[in-house]
């Protein structure tokens, strides 16, 4: 799909980390962008920095009305053709830890944000994309963000791994559901990336994480995620696929 002057992208979690890099890349490539993030995220500052054809909509991805409002803003800017889901949390916790069983509310919150929030966005965005005339054979593209934790869940990642495994399993089913509507669905499963989720780690911990990656032995850069999204936009044969972006990393138990 070629981005043109009427193309609008909506990026959840778009004010920081992988989402911010994607916002910047899609704007650079010529799309109008709606940044969807929490009110305290700094999304308004980013929108002002990027200027024309970038809007910030404060929203919780779990909230239908808030997501619908963001989609409405996107449709005011042009044709909503690209949706990238980067919003997520990584609350740690063992199934049974020193304090006893994991708090069920903690597990539920991670599933609600990462999996149900992603599904809420894709169902509403796909419905909105039906209004688009096909462009290069597509009405739209939805990119979801999983994690290699969905395959290689580590100790203390029960909730996070389950939520990302759900996104992995959703990918092909959603792509098949939306194929007759000319909407593609692709998921990226990043490895360890230099994002706010890993900010604040001690230098020795960061170095240990980098050493685990076979090649290149470093944390991934958010712009590398954004570059893959840009390729997925351009490559119409990518559909129903989960792409690991991890430097050949297979995560050990801890």
Tab-separated table of C-alpha atoms in Angstrom:
chain	number	residue	atom	x	y	z
A	1	UNK	CA	0.000	0.000	0.000
A	2	UNK	CA	1.435	3.327	-1.029
A	3	UNK	CA	0.974	6.147	1.479
A	4	UNK	CA	-0.555	9.229	-0.116
A	5	UNK	CA	-1.807	12.623	1.075
A	6	UNK	CA	-5.147	11.175	2.215
A	7	UNK	CA	-3.627	8.287	4.212
A	8	UNK	CA	-4.161	8.403	7.964
A	9	UNK	CA	-2.448	6.156	10.512
A	10	UNK	CA	-3.572	5.612	14.092
A	11	UNK	CA	-0.894	4.472	16.551
A	12	UNK	CA	-1.797	3.327	20.054
A	13	UNK	CA	0.892	3.844	22.645
A	14	UNK	CA	2.116	6.301	20.039
A	15	UNK	CA	3.782	8.779	22.374
A	16	UNK	CA	6.763	6.708	23.509
A	17	UNK	CA	8.978	3.745	22.721
A	18	UNK	CA	8.008	1.629	19.724
A	19	UNK	CA	4.867	3.679	19.214
A	20	UNK	CA	6.677	7.011	19.126
A	21	UNK	CA	9.202	5.692	16.601
A	22	UNK	CA	6.318	4.444	14.461
A	23	UNK	CA	4.489	7.752	14.717
A	24	UNK	CA	7.595	9.561	13.546
A	25	UNK	CA	8.277	7.134	10.681
A	26	UNK	CA	4.748	7.109	9.283
A	27	UNK	CA	4.586	10.903	9.495
A	28	UNK	CA	7.942	11.108	7.729
A	29	UNK	CA	6.580	8.800	5.024
A	30	UNK	CA	3.682	11.177	4.382
A	31	UNK	CA	0.789	9.887	6.477
A	32	UNK	CA	-1.324	11.962	8.812
A	33	UNK	CA	-1.067	10.353	12.256
A	34	UNK	CA	-3.377	10.139	15.250
A	35	UNK	CA	-1.438	9.417	18.423
A	36	UNK	CA	-3.538	7.452	20.903
A	37	UNK	CA	-2.081	7.325	24.397
A	38	UNK	CA	-2.833	8.198	27.993
A	39	UNK	CA	-3.303	11.837	28.974
A	40	UNK	CA	-0.023	11.940	30.903
A	41	UNK	CA	1.969	10.320	28.094
A	42	UNK	CA	3.390	13.394	26.425
A	43	UNK	CA	1.427	12.750	23.272
A	44	UNK	CA	0.327	16.363	23.016
A	45	UNK	CA	3.958	17.504	23.089
A	46	UNK	CA	4.896	15.048	20.344
A	47	UNK	CA	1.942	16.134	18.206
A	48	UNK	CA	2.971	19.778	18.516
A	49	UNK	CA	6.563	18.897	17.619
A	50	UNK	CA	5.561	17.037	14.459
A	51	UNK	CA	3.104	19.731	13.514
A	52	UNK	CA	0.656	19.620	10.656
A	53	UNK	CA	-1.517	16.527	10.226
A	54	UNK	CA	-0.646	14.994	13.585
A	55	UNK	CA	-3.243	14.840	16.361
A	56	UNK	CA	-3.170	13.517	19.910
A	57	UNK	CA	-6.188	11.729	21.367
A	58	UNK	CA	-6.024	10.790	25.026
A	59	UNK	CA	-7.611	7.357	25.298
A	60	UNK	CA	-7.517	4.050	27.130
A	61	UNK	CA	-7.493	1.287	24.540
A	62	UNK	CA	-9.993	-0.663	26.642
A	63	UNK	CA	-12.605	2.095	26.405
A	64	UNK	CA	-14.901	1.769	23.376
A	65	UNK	CA	-16.098	5.390	23.406
A	66	UNK	CA	-12.578	6.800	23.694
A	67	UNK	CA	-11.251	4.613	20.882
A	68	UNK	CA	-14.237	5.516	18.694
A	69	UNK	CA	-13.523	9.202	19.326
A	70	UNK	CA	-9.904	8.741	18.195
A	71	UNK	CA	-11.074	6.935	15.060
A	72	UNK	CA	-13.454	9.805	14.334
A	73	UNK	CA	-10.535	12.253	14.524
A	74	UNK	CA	-8.593	10.042	12.110
A	75	UNK	CA	-11.473	10.037	9.646
A	76	UNK	CA	-11.638	13.823	9.800
A	77	UNK	CA	-8.032	13.914	8.595
A	78	UNK	CA	-8.553	11.530	5.671
A	79	UNK	CA	-8.802	7.777	5.110
A	80	UNK	CA	-7.891	5.632	8.099
A	81	UNK	CA	-5.823	2.933	6.399
A	82	UNK	CA	-3.096	2.049	8.918
A	83	UNK	CA	-3.524	1.068	12.568
A	84	UNK	CA	-0.534	0.090	14.692
A	85	UNK	CA	-1.141	-1.271	18.183
A	86	UNK	CA	1.764	-0.525	20.522
A	87	UNK	CA	-0.053	0.178	23.808
A	88	UNK	CA	0.811	-2.315	26.509
A	89	UNK	CA	2.096	-3.051	29.992
A	90	UNK	CA	4.502	-5.664	31.329
A	91	UNK	CA	3.584	-6.070	34.999
A	92	UNK	CA	5.754	-8.885	36.392
A	93	UNK	CA	4.697	-11.632	38.762
A	94	UNK	CA	5.015	-15.362	39.326
A	95	UNK	CA	2.029	-17.690	39.360
A	96	UNK	CA	2.907	-18.334	42.995
A	97	UNK	CA	5.446	-15.997	44.554
A	98	UNK	CA	6.754	-15.236	48.021
A	99	UNK	CA	3.499	-13.517	48.934
A	100	UNK	CA	1.385	-16.428	47.655
A	101	UNK	CA	-0.651	-16.763	44.437
A	102	UNK	CA	-0.482	-13.941	41.935
A	103	UNK	CA	-3.162	-11.367	42.537
A	104	UNK	CA	-5.897	-12.140	40.020
A	105	UNK	CA	-6.572	-8.436	39.445
A	106	UNK	CA	-2.944	-7.979	38.335
A	107	UNK	CA	-3.225	-10.799	35.812
A	108	UNK	CA	-6.578	-9.524	34.564
A	109	UNK	CA	-5.284	-5.960	34.132
A	110	UNK	CA	-2.418	-7.073	31.871
A	111	UNK	CA	-4.773	-9.200	29.765
A	112	UNK	CA	-7.290	-6.343	29.604
A	113	UNK	CA	-4.778	-3.792	28.338
A	114	UNK	CA	-2.563	-5.918	26.114
A	115	UNK	CA	-5.026	-8.377	24.592
A	116	UNK	CA	-8.551	-7.055	25.054
A	117	UNK	CA	-7.408	-3.480	24.449
A	118	UNK	CA	-5.727	-4.535	21.212
A	119	UNK	CA	-8.844	-6.413	20.109
A	120	UNK	CA	-11.036	-3.432	20.955
A	121	UNK	CA	-8.930	-1.221	18.702
A	122	UNK	CA	-8.762	-3.643	15.793
A	123	UNK	CA	-12.492	-4.423	15.747
A	124	UNK	CA	-13.468	-0.742	15.749
A	125	UNK	CA	-10.744	0.299	13.300
A	126	UNK	CA	-11.570	-2.507	10.872
A	127	UNK	CA	-15.218	-1.466	10.877
A	128	UNK	CA	-14.172	2.104	10.059
A	129	UNK	CA	-11.873	0.913	7.253
A	130	UNK	CA	-14.837	-0.565	5.390
A	131	UNK	CA	-15.634	2.965	4.201
A	132	UNK	CA	-12.332	3.128	2.292
A	133	UNK	CA	-12.088	2.486	-1.421
A	134	UNK	CA	-9.408	-0.158	-2.110
A	135	UNK	CA	-5.916	1.258	-2.641
A	136	UNK	CA	-3.324	-1.092	-4.143
A	137	UNK	CA	-5.755	-3.886	-3.297
A	138	UNK	CA	-6.135	-2.961	0.386
A	139	UNK	CA	-8.741	-1.080	2.358
A	140	UNK	CA	-6.460	-1.086	5.354
A	141	UNK	CA	-3.693	-2.633	7.408
A	142	UNK	CA	-3.678	-3.519	11.092
A	143	UNK	CA	-0.369	-4.192	12.830
A	144	UNK	CA	-0.403	-5.726	16.299
A	145	UNK	CA	2.518	-5.924	18.696
A	146	UNK	CA	3.179	-9.211	20.459
A	147	UNK	CA	6.533	-10.173	21.998
A	148	UNK	CA	8.885	-13.114	21.882
A	149	UNK	CA	7.628	-13.629	25.452
A	150	UNK	CA	4.511	-15.012	23.761
A	151	UNK	CA	6.731	-17.925	22.687
A	152	UNK	CA	9.503	-17.896	25.300
A	153	UNK	CA	7.783	-16.675	28.460
A	154	UNK	CA	10.277	-16.249	31.276
A	155	UNK	CA	9.904	-16.728	35.011
A	156	UNK	CA	7.746	-13.886	36.302
A	157	UNK	CA	6.099	-13.195	32.931
A	158	UNK	CA	2.916	-15.257	33.325
A	159	UNK	CA	0.487	-12.415	32.618
A	160	UNK	CA	2.599	-10.710	29.968
A	161	UNK	CA	3.380	-13.947	28.117
A	162	UNK	CA	-0.270	-14.998	28.173
A	163	UNK	CA	-1.395	-11.634	26.784
A	164	UNK	CA	1.165	-11.672	23.990
A	165	UNK	CA	0.498	-15.320	23.200
A	166	UNK	CA	-3.129	-14.330	22.753
A	167	UNK	CA	-2.145	-11.696	20.196
A	168	UNK	CA	-0.026	-14.252	18.335
A	169	UNK	CA	-2.988	-16.638	18.173
A	170	UNK	CA	-5.341	-13.835	17.138
A	171	UNK	CA	-3.250	-12.869	14.112
A	172	UNK	CA	-4.230	-15.527	11.584
A	173	UNK	CA	-7.849	-15.693	12.706
A	174	UNK	CA	-8.261	-11.917	12.410
A	175	UNK	CA	-6.518	-11.889	9.028
A	176	UNK	CA	-8.874	-14.586	7.759
A	177	UNK	CA	-11.912	-12.793	9.186
A	178	UNK	CA	-10.955	-9.558	7.427
A	179	UNK	CA	-9.567	-10.956	4.162
A	180	UNK	CA	-12.832	-10.581	2.257
A	181	UNK	CA	-12.922	-6.968	3.435
A	182	UNK	CA	-9.442	-6.363	1.948
A	183	UNK	CA	-7.881	-5.602	5.337
A	184	UNK	CA	-4.524	-7.151	6.217
A	185	UNK	CA	-3.438	-8.123	9.744
A	186	UNK	CA	0.224	-8.622	10.655
A	187	UNK	CA	1.880	-8.949	14.059
A	188	UNK	CA	5.419	-8.016	15.070
A	189	UNK	CA	6.955	-9.916	18.006
A	190	UNK	CA	9.912	-7.838	19.230
A	191	UNK	CA	12.710	-9.162	21.384
A	192	UNK	CA	14.460	-6.930	23.913
A	193	UNK	CA	14.219	-3.315	22.774
A	194	UNK	CA	15.452	-0.052	24.246
A	195	UNK	CA	12.037	1.245	25.300
A	196	UNK	CA	10.651	2.826	28.481
A	197	UNK	CA	9.725	-0.684	29.700
A	198	UNK	CA	13.464	-1.372	30.101
A	199	UNK	CA	14.428	2.129	31.176
A	200	UNK	CA	16.023	2.376	34.584
A	201	UNK	CA	17.715	-1.015	34.509
A	202	UNK	CA	21.194	-1.097	35.949
A	203	UNK	CA	23.987	-1.027	33.372
A	204	UNK	CA	25.050	-4.572	34.224
A	205	UNK	CA	21.501	-5.855	33.703
A	206	UNK	CA	21.279	-4.123	30.318
A	207	UNK	CA	24.671	-5.562	29.350
A	208	UNK	CA	23.478	-9.061	30.308
A	209	UNK	CA	20.353	-8.656	28.176
A	210	UNK	CA	22.438	-7.513	25.229
A	211	UNK	CA	24.833	-10.453	25.593
A	212	UNK	CA	21.925	-12.904	25.223
A	213	UNK	CA	21.121	-11.667	21.708
A	214	UNK	CA	23.118	-13.729	19.177
A	215	UNK	CA	23.496	-10.990	16.554
A	216	UNK	CA	23.478	-8.073	16.794
A	217	UNK	CA	24.345	-8.337	20.491
A	218	UNK	CA	22.483	-5.244	21.633
A	219	UNK	CA	19.001	-4.074	22.440
A	220	UNK	CA	16.770	-3.420	19.472
A	221	UNK	CA	16.208	0.184	18.463
A	222	UNK	CA	12.640	1.489	18.259
A	223	UNK	CA	13.350	2.850	14.763
A	224	UNK	CA	14.029	-0.742	13.647
A	225	UNK	CA	10.514	-1.703	14.719
A	226	UNK	CA	9.160	1.350	12.890
A	227	UNK	CA	11.142	0.419	9.782
A	228	UNK	CA	9.536	-3.027	9.776
A	229	UNK	CA	6.088	-1.453	10.090
A	230	UNK	CA	6.883	0.742	7.081
A	231	UNK	CA	7.859	-2.362	5.100
A	232	UNK	CA	4.664	-4.150	6.102
A	233	UNK	CA	2.689	-1.152	4.847
A	234	UNK	CA	4.501	-1.363	1.516
A	235	UNK	CA	4.449	-5.163	1.065
A	236	UNK	CA	0.939	-6.300	0.237
A	237	UNK	CA	1.757	-10.013	0.463
A	238	UNK	CA	2.427	-9.805	4.192
A	239	UNK	CA	-0.782	-10.929	5.866
A	240	UNK	CA	-1.719	-13.267	8.698
A	241	UNK	CA	1.915	-13.510	9.775
A	242	UNK	CA	3.793	-13.014	13.042
A	243	UNK	CA	7.299	-11.644	12.453
A	244	UNK	CA	9.909	-12.060	15.186
A	245	UNK	CA	12.208	-9.056	15.409
A	246	UNK	CA	14.764	-10.289	17.881
A	247	UNK	CA	18.293	-10.815	16.539
A	248	UNK	CA	17.763	-14.610	16.759
A	249	UNK	CA	17.150	-14.389	20.521
A	250	UNK	CA	15.428	-17.297	22.262
A	251	UNK	CA	14.809	-16.222	25.811
A	252	UNK	CA	16.120	-18.432	28.630
A	253	UNK	CA	13.937	-19.286	31.651
A	254	UNK	CA	15.160	-16.212	33.562
